[in-house]
């Protein structure tokens, strides 16, 4: 449970390498990072809530 904050890290790294490979500036790809981090934290929050409720 303490490692759920790492959930958005892997997709964010993959998105970063995708942008670098296609030579897209980070400023243009920022919206993707916002989506990845937002959805990752949302999923981590949901999973944390389910772990607490089912304990």
mmCIF file of C-alpha atoms in Angstrom:
data_model
loop_
_atom_site.group_PDB
_atom_site.id
_atom_site.type_symbol
_atom_site.label_atom_id
_atom_site.label_comp_id
_atom_site.label_asym_id
_atom_site.label_seq_id
_atom_site.Cartn_x
_atom_site.Cartn_y
_atom_site.Cartn_z
ATOM 1 C CA UNK A 1 0.000 0.000 0.000
ATOM 2 C CA UNK A 2 2.866 2.366 0.689
ATOM 3 C CA UNK A 3 4.126 2.004 -2.887
ATOM 4 C CA UNK A 4 0.898 3.024 -4.644
ATOM 5 C CA UNK A 5 2.318 6.510 -5.191
ATOM 6 C CA UNK A 6 4.730 4.867 -7.669
ATOM 7 C CA UNK A 7 1.805 3.770 -9.853
ATOM 8 C CA UNK A 8 1.999 6.728 -12.297
ATOM 9 C CA UNK A 9 5.797 6.559 -12.499
ATOM 10 C CA UNK A 10 6.100 3.829 -15.140
ATOM 11 C CA UNK A 11 3.586 5.323 -17.625
ATOM 12 C CA UNK A 12 5.163 8.762 -17.128
ATOM 13 C CA UNK A 13 8.614 7.356 -17.918
ATOM 14 C CA UNK A 14 7.259 5.592 -20.990
ATOM 15 C CA UNK A 15 5.588 8.828 -22.128
ATOM 16 C CA UNK A 16 8.841 10.725 -21.586
ATOM 17 C CA UNK A 17 10.820 8.233 -23.685
ATOM 18 C CA UNK A 18 8.122 8.309 -26.381
ATOM 19 C CA UNK A 19 8.403 12.098 -26.576
ATOM 20 C CA UNK A 20 12.181 11.921 -26.710
ATOM 21 C CA UNK A 21 12.160 9.251 -29.418
ATOM 22 C CA UNK A 22 9.824 11.278 -31.648
ATOM 23 C CA UNK A 23 11.627 14.552 -30.815
ATOM 24 C CA UNK A 24 8.504 16.179 -29.417
ATOM 25 C CA UNK A 25 9.203 19.000 -26.943
ATOM 26 C CA UNK A 26 8.219 18.344 -23.345
ATOM 27 C CA UNK A 27 6.069 21.456 -23.365
ATOM 28 C CA UNK A 28 3.872 19.922 -26.079
ATOM 29 C CA UNK A 29 3.647 16.619 -24.202
ATOM 30 C CA UNK A 30 2.813 18.176 -20.846
ATOM 31 C CA UNK A 31 -0.884 17.440 -21.213
ATOM 32 C CA UNK A 32 -0.085 13.722 -21.405
ATOM 33 C CA UNK A 33 1.836 13.951 -18.141
ATOM 34 C CA UNK A 34 -1.143 15.649 -16.491
ATOM 35 C CA UNK A 35 -3.431 12.829 -17.623
ATOM 36 C CA UNK A 36 -1.017 10.104 -16.550
ATOM 37 C CA UNK A 37 -0.444 11.598 -13.112
ATOM 38 C CA UNK A 38 -4.120 12.393 -12.559
ATOM 39 C CA UNK A 39 -5.361 8.958 -13.558
ATOM 40 C CA UNK A 40 -2.554 7.225 -11.680
ATOM 41 C CA UNK A 41 -3.292 9.095 -8.466
ATOM 42 C CA UNK A 42 -7.016 8.482 -8.938
ATOM 43 C CA UNK A 43 -6.408 4.754 -9.321
ATOM 44 C CA UNK A 44 -4.049 4.715 -6.335
ATOM 45 C CA UNK A 45 -6.647 6.547 -4.247
ATOM 46 C CA UNK A 46 -9.373 4.115 -5.280
ATOM 47 C CA UNK A 47 -7.212 1.077 -4.492
ATOM 48 C CA UNK A 48 -6.238 2.566 -1.120
ATOM 49 C CA UNK A 49 -9.871 3.196 -0.298
ATOM 50 C CA UNK A 50 -10.818 -0.369 -1.230
ATOM 51 C CA UNK A 51 -8.007 -1.757 0.927
ATOM 52 C CA UNK A 52 -9.194 0.286 3.916
ATOM 53 C CA UNK A 53 -12.866 -0.596 3.416
ATOM 54 C CA UNK A 54 -12.263 -4.318 3.038
ATOM 55 C CA UNK A 55 -9.929 -4.644 5.996
#
